Coordinates of C-alpha atoms in Angstrom, one line a residue:
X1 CA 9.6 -43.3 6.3
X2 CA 9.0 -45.9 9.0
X3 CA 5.6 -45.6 10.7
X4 CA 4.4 -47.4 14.2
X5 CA 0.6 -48.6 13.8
X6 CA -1.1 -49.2 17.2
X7 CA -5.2 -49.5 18.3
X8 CA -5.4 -46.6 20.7
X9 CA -7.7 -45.5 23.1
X10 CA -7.5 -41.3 23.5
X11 CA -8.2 -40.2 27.2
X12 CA -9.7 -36.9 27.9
X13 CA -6.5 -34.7 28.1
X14 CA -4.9 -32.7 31.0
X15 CA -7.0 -29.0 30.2
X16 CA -4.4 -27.6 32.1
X17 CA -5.1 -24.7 35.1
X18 CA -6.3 -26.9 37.7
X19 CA -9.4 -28.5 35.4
X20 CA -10.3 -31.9 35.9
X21 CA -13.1 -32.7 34.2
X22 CA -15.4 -31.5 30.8
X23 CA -18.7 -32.4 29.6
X24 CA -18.8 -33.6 26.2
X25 CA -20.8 -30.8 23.6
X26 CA -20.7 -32.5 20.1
X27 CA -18.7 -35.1 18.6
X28 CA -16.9 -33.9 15.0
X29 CA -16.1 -37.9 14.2
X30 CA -18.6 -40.4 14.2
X31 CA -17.7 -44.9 14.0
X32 CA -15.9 -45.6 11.1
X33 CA -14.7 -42.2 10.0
X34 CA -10.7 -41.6 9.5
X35 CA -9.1 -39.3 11.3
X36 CA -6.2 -37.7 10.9
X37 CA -3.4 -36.2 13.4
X38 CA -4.0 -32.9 15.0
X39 CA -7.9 -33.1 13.9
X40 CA -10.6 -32.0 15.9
X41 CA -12.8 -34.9 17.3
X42 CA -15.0 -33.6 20.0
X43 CA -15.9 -30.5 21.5
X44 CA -15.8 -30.2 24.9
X45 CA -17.2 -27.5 28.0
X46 CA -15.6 -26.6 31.0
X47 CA -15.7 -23.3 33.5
X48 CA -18.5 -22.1 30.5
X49 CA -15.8 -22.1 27.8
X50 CA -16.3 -24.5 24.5
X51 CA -13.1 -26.6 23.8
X52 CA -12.2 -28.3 21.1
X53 CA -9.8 -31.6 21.7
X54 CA -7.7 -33.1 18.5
X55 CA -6.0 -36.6 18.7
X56 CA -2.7 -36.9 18.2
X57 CA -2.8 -39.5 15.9
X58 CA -4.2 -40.4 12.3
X59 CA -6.6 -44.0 12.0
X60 CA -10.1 -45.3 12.0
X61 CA -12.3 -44.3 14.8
X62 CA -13.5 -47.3 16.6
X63 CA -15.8 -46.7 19.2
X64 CA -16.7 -43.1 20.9
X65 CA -16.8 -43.6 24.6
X66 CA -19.0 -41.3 25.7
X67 CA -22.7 -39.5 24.9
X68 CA -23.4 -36.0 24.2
X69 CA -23.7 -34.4 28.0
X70 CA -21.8 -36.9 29.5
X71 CA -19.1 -34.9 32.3
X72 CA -15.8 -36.8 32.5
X73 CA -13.1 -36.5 34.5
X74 CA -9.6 -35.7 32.7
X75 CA -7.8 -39.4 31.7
X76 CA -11.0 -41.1 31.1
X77 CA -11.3 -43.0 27.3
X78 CA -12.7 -40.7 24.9
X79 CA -12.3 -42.2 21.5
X80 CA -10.8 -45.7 20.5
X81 CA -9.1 -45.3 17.2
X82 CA -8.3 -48.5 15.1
X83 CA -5.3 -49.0 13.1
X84 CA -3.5 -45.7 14.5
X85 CA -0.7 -44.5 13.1
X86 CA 2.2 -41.9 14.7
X87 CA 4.8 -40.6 12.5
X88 CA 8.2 -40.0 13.8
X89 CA 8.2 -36.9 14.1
X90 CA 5.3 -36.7 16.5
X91 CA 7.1 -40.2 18.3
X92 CA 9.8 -38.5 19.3
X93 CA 11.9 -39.6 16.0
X94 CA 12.1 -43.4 16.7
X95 CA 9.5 -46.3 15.6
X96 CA 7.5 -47.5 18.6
X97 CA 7.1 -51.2 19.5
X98 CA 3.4 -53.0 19.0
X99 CA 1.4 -53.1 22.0
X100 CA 3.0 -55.9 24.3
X101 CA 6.2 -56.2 22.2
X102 CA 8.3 -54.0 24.9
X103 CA 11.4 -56.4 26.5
X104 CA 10.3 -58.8 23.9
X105 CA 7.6 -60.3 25.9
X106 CA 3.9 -60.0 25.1
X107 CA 1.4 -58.4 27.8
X108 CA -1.8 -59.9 28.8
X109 CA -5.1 -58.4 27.7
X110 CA -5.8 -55.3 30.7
X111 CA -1.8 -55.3 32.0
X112 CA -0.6 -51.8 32.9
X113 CA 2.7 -50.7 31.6
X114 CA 4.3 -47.9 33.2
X115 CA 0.7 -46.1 34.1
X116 CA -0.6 -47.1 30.6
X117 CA -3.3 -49.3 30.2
X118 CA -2.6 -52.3 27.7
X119 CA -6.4 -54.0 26.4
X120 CA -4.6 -56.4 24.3
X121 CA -4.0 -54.8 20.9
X122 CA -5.0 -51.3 22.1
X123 CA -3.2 -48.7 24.0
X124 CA -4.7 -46.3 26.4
X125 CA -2.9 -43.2 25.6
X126 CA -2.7 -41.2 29.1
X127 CA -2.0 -37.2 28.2
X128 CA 1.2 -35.7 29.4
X129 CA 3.2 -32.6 29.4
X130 CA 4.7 -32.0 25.6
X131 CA 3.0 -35.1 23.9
X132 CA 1.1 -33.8 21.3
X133 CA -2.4 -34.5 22.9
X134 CA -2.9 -30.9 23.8
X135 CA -6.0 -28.3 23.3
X136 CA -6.6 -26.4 20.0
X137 CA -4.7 -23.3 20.2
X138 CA -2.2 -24.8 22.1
X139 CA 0.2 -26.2 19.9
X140 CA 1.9 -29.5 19.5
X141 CA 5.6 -30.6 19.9
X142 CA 7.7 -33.7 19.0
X143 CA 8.2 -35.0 22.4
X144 CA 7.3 -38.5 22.5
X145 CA 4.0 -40.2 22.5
X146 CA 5.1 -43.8 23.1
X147 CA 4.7 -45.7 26.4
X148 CA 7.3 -45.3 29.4
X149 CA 9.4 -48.0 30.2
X150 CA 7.9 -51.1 32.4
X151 CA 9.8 -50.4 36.1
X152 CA 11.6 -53.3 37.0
X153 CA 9.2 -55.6 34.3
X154 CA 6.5 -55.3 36.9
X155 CA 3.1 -55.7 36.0
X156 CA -0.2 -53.8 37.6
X157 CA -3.3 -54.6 38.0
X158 CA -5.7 -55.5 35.3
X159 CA -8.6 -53.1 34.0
X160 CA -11.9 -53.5 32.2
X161 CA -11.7 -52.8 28.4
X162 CA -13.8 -49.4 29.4
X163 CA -10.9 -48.2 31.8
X164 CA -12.9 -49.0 34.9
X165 CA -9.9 -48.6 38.3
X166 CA -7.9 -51.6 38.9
X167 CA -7.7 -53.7 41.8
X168 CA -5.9 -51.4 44.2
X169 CA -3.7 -52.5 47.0
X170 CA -1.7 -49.4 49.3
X171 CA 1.6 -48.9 48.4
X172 CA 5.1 -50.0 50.2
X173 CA 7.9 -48.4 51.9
X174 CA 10.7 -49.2 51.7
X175 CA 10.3 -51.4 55.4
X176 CA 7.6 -53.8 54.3
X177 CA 4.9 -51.6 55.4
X178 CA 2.3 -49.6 54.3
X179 CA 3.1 -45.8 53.1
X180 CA 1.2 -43.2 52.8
X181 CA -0.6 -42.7 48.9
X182 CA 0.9 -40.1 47.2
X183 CA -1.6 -36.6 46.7
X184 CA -0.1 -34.2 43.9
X185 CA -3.3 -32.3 43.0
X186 CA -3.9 -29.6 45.3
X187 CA -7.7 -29.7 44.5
X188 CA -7.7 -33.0 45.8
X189 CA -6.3 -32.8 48.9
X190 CA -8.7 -29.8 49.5
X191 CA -12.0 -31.6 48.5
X192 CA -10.6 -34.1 51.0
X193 CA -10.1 -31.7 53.6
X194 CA -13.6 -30.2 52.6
X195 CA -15.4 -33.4 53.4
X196 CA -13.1 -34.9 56.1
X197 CA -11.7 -37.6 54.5
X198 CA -8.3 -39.1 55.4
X199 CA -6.4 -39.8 52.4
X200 CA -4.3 -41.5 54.5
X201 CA -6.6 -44.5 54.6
X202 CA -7.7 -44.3 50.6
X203 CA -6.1 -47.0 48.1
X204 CA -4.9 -44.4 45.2
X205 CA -6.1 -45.7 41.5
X206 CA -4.0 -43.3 39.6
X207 CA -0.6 -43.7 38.0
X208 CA 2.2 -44.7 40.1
X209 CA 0.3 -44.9 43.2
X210 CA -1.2 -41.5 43.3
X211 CA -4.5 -40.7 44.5
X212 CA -7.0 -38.7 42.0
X213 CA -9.7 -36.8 42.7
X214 CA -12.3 -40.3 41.9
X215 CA -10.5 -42.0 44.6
X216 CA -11.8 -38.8 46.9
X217 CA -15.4 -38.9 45.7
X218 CA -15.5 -42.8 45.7
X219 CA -15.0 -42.2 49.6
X220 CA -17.1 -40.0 50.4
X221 CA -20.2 -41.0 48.3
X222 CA -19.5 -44.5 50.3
X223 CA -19.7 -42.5 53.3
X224 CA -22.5 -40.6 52.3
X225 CA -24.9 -44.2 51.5
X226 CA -27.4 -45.8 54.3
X227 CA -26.6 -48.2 56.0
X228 CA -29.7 -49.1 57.7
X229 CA -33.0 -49.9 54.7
X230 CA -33.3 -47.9 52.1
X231 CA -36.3 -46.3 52.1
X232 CA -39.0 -46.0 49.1
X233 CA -38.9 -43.4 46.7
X234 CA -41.0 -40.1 46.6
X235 CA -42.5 -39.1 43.8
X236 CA -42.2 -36.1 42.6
X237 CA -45.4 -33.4 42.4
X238 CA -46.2 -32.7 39.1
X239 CA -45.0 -29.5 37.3
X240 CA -41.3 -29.4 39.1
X241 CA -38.4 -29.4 37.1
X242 CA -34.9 -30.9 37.9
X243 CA -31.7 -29.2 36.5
X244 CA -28.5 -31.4 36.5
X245 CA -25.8 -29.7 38.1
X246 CA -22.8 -30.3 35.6
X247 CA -20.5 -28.3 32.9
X248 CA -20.9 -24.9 34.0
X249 CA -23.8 -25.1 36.3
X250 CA -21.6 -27.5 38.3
X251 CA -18.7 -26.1 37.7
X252 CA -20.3 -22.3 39.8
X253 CA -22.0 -24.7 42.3
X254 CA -18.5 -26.2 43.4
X255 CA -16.9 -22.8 43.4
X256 CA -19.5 -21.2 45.5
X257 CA -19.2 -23.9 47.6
X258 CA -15.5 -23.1 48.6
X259 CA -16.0 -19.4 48.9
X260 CA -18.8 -20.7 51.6
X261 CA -16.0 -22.4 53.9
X262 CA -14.3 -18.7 53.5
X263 CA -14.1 -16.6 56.6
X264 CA -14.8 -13.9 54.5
X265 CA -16.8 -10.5 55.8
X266 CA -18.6 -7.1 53.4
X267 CA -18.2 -3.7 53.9
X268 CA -19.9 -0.9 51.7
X269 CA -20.2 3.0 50.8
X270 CA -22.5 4.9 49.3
X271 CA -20.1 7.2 46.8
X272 CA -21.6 10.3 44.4
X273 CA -20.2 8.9 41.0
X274 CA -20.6 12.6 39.0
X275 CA -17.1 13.3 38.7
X276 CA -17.0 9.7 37.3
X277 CA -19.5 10.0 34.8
X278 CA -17.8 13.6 33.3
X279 CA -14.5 12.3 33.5
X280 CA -15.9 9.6 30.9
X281 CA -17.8 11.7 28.7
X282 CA -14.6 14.0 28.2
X283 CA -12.5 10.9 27.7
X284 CA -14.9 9.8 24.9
X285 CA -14.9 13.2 23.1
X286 CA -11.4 13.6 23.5
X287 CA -10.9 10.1 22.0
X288 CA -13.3 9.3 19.5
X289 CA -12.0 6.1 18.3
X290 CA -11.9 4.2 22.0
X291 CA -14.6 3.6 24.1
X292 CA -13.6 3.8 27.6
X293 CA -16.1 3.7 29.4
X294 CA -17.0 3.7 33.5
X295 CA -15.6 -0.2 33.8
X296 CA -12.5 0.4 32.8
X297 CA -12.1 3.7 35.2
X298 CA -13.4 1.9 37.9
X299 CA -10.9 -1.3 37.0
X300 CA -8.1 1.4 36.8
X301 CA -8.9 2.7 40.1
X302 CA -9.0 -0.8 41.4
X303 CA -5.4 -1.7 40.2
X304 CA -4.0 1.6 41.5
X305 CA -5.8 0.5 45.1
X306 CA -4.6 -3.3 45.0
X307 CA -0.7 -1.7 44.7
X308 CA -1.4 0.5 48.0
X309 CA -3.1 -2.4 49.7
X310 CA -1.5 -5.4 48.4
X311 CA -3.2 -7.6 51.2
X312 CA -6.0 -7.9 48.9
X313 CA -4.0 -8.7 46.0
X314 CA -3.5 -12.2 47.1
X315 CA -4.6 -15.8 48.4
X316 CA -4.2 -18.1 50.7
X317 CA -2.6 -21.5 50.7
X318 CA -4.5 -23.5 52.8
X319 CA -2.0 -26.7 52.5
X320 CA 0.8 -24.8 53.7
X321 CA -0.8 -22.6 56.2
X322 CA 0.4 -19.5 54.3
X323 CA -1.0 -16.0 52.9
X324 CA 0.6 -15.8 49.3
X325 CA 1.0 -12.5 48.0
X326 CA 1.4 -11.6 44.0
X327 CA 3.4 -9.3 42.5
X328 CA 1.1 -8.7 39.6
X329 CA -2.2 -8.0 39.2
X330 CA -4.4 -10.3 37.0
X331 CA -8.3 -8.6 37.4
X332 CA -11.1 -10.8 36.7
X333 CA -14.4 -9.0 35.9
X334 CA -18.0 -10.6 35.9
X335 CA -19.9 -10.5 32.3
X336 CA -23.1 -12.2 31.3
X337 CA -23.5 -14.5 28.7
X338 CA -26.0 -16.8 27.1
X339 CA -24.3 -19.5 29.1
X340 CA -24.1 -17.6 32.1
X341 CA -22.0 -15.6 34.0
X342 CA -18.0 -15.9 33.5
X343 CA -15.2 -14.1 35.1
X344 CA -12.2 -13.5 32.1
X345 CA -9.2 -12.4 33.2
X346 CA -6.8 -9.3 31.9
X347 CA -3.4 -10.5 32.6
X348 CA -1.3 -8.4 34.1
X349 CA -3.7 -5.2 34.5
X350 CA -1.4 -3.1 36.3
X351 CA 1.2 -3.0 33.3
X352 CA -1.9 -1.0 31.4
X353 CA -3.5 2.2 30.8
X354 CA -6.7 2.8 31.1
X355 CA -6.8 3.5 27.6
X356 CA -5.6 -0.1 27.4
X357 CA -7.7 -1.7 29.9
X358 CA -10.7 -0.5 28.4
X359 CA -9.6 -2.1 24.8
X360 CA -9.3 -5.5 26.5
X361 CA -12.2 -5.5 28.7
X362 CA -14.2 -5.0 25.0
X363 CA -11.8 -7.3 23.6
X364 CA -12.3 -10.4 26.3
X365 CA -16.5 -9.7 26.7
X366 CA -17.2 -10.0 23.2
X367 CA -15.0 -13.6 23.4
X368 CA -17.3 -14.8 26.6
X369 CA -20.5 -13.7 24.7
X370 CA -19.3 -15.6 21.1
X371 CA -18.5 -18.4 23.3
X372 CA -15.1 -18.2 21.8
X373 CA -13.0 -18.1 25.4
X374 CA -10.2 -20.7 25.7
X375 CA -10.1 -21.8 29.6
X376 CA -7.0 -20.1 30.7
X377 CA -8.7 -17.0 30.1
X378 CA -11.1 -17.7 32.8
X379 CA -8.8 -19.0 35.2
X380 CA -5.8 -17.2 37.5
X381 CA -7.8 -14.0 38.4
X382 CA -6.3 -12.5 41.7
X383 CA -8.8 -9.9 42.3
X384 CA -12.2 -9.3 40.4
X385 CA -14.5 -6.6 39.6
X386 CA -18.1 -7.5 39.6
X387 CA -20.3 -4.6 37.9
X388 CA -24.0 -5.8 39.0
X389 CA -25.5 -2.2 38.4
X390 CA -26.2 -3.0 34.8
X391 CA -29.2 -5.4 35.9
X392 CA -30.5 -2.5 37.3
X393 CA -29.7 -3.3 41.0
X394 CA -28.4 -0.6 44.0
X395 CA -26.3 -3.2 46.0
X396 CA -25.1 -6.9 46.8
X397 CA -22.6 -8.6 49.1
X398 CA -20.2 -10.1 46.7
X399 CA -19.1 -13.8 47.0
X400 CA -15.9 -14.4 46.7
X401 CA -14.3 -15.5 43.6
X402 CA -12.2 -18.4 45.1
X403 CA -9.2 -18.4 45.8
X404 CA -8.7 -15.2 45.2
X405 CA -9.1 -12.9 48.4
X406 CA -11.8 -10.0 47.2
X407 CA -14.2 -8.6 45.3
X408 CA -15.5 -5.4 44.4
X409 CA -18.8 -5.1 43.8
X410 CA -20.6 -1.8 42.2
X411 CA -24.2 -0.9 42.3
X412 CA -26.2 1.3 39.1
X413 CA -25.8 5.0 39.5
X414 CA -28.7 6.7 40.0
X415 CA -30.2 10.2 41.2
X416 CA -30.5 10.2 44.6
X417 CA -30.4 13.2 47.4
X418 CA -27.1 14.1 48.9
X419 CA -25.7 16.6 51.0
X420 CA -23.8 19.0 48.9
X421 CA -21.7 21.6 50.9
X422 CA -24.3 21.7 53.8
X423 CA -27.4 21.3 51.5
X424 CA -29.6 18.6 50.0
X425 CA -29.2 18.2 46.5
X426 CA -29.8 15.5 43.1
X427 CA -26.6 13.9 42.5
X428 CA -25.2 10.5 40.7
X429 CA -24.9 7.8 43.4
X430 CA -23.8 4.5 43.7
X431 CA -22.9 1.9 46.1
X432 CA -19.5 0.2 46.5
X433 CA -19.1 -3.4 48.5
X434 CA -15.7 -5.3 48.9
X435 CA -16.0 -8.9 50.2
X436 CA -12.7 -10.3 51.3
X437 CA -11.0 -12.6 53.2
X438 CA -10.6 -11.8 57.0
X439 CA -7.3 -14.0 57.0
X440 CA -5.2 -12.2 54.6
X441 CA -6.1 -8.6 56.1
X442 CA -8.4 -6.7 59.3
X443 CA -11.3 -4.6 58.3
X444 CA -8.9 -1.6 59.0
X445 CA -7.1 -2.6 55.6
X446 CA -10.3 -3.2 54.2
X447 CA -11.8 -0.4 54.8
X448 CA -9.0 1.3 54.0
X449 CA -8.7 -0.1 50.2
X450 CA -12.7 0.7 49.8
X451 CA -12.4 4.4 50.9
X452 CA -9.4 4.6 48.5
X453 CA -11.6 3.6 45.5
X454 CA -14.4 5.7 46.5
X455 CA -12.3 8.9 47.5
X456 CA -11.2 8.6 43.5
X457 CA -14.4 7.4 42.2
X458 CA -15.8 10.7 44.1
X459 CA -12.6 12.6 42.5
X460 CA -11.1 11.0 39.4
X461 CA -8.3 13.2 39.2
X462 CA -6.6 12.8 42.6
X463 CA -5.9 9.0 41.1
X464 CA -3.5 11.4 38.9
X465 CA -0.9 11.4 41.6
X466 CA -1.1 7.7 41.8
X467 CA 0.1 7.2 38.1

């Protein structure tokens, strides 16, 4: 069997769901060891979950490119790996030419090739969709993992040996003058938008003239530095400590940040949750084996409410200017970790009973506390459930969960007077709050959804004729 052998350079792969970056947790490989294809090299941490990344391909490591708790954006050079070898199978069934043999001409050292990066002998290998380099977990398949073809035997600008941006010049129409750089990634064009930049006037690094998210936050740290002197440093008082926000700490700071530029307002209720509490406890005895417990009736209750007000059900696309509505309902719920709080999300919640919802919301909290979630369970949430009684607290306004449009926040239950038929007497109590969006509905639907879920938190077996 014929075999290609290349010197590669691995780039952080595409994590899918909208991440773009990771911070490196422990390396598996170390200089000199072999490696073979599919094997785990590093571990990775984004949006709180642990990640483990193989390369594609079997060789010598080389050189790792980056330390223990170093964050890096997805495409940058992970591991170099010397003498690496694809199979055909994995090459899409054909050998593959030697670095700089393509069109029978040989590339200089730091050329780029079709959006690859060529440092002499060694091959950048940029991830794509159905080339092998994917996530644990994720599978592999036998589309190709060579280089694309060179357009029109054109050559790009050269690059450092450590991937470092090339030279960037705007791009052409087809006129002779100057077009406008191409913006795929949503997130980019709102972190843009966030901080007022015109992308219109940014030279795009990426492949084929697009503009990444660096290109973005090279702008607007430049616009962000003095220009007058700089003045001298103050020095910090003893006993103060300063956290790095990155991985997951940066990760919540940037989505807080969003939900902030939200025109978003809270209403609340105060709701007598004793019904709830025996409609659980009769639940349990009649069901032994499953634990269903006052989550998953107060996530069922949700669902049902989301299908009668399907304004909160949704999110808003800010590009186009328009509200999008789902069809499904895919309910995120808060749960506290050692590593923080995390949102997992149960797909497609109103397909479930609450027998069933309860089974997964064990099922997906015991993953977040092992530290064993993969990132798509953390991401696509359109409506969440944040239970913040448990730390022993009556309310909270709720931040939103962006983008999603709401949240429903629930206080502890707790004895507490309330009027009973005209008199004062000890009953369970506990305090609903629903953030949302103003944009996708008024408070009228609001308010309207909230009463819904208390009126059957109150009376758990009205929700009956909702089922």
């Amino acid at each position: 069997m014929t075999t290609a052998t290349h010197h590669r350079v691995f780039t952080l792969p595409d994590l899918g769901e909208g991440l773009t970056e990771a911070e490196i947790v422990a390396w598996r490989v170390a200089v000199g060891s072999t490696v073979e294809v599919d094997q785990v090299v590093v571990e990775v941490e984004t949006v709180k979950a642990a990640v483990e990344i193989p390369v594609p391909y079997a060789g010598t490591v080389l050189e790792l490119h980056a330390g223990v708790g170093t964050v890096l954006a997805v495409g940058a050079p992970l591991v170099s790996v010397a003498g690496a070898t694809a199979s055909p199978s994995r090459a899409g069934g054909g050998t593959r030419p030697s670095a700089g043999e393509a069109g029978g001409e040989r590339l200089p050292v730091g050329e780029v090739d079709g959006g690859q990066l060529l440092l002499g002998e060694a091959e950048v290998v940029q991830p794509s969709v159905g080339s092998g380099r994917v996530l644990v977990g994720y599978g592999t398949s036998a589309g190709p993992v060579g280089r694309q073809p060179r357009a029109g035997g054109a050559s790009g600008s050269s690059r450092s040996a450590r991937g470092a941006p090339p030279s960037r010049g705007g791009q052409t129409d087809g006129g002779g003058g100057t077009a406008a750089p191409l913006v795929i990634s949503p997130l980019v064009r709102s972190l843009a938008r966030r901080h007022g930049v015109d992308v219109a006037r940014l030279t795009p690094s990426g492949p084929h003239g697009v503009l990444v998210r660096r290109d973005v936050e090279e702008a607007i740290a430049q616009a962000a530095r003095p220009t007058g002197p700089v003045p001298a440093p103050v020095q910090d008082p003893g006993g103060v400590e300063r956290i790095p926000l990155r991985g997951r700490l940066r990760t919540a700071a940037e989505k807080l940040s969003r939900s902030s530029t939200v025109p978003s307002a809270t209403t609340w209720v105060d709701v007598e949750a004793t019904g709830l509490l025996r409609t659980r406890d009769a639940l349990r005895a009649s069901r032994p084996g499953q634990d269903i417990g006052l989550l998953a009736l107060v996530a069922r209750i949700c669902v049902a409410g989301l299908r009668r007000f399907p304004e909160l059900n949704s999110t808003v696309d800010e590009e186009r200017g328009e509200i999008v509505r789902f069809s499904h309902v895919h309910l995120g719920f808060a749960a506290q970790t050692d590593n923080g709080l995390v949102v997992p999300v149960v797909r497609d919640a109103h397909r479930m009973t609450t027998a069933d919802l309860a089974a997964e919301l064990t099922r997906l909290t015991g993953q977040a506390r092992s530290g064993g979630m993969r990132p798509h369970t953390l991401v696509g949430g359109t409506f969440t459930l944040n239970n913040y009684g448990v730390f022993g607290v009556d309310g909270s306004a709720p931040l939103l969960n962006h983008p999603e449009a709401a949240m429903l926040g629930v206080g502890r239950i707790a004895d507490k007077p309330w009027a009973v038929d005209g008199r004062l007497a000890v009953r369970k109590v506990t305090q609903l709050a629903l953030t949302f969006d103003h944009r996708v509905c008024g408070g009228a639907t609001a308010a309207g959804f909230l009463r819904y879920v208390a009126d059957r938190v109150e009376h758990p077996g009205v929700l009956l004729a909702d089922l």
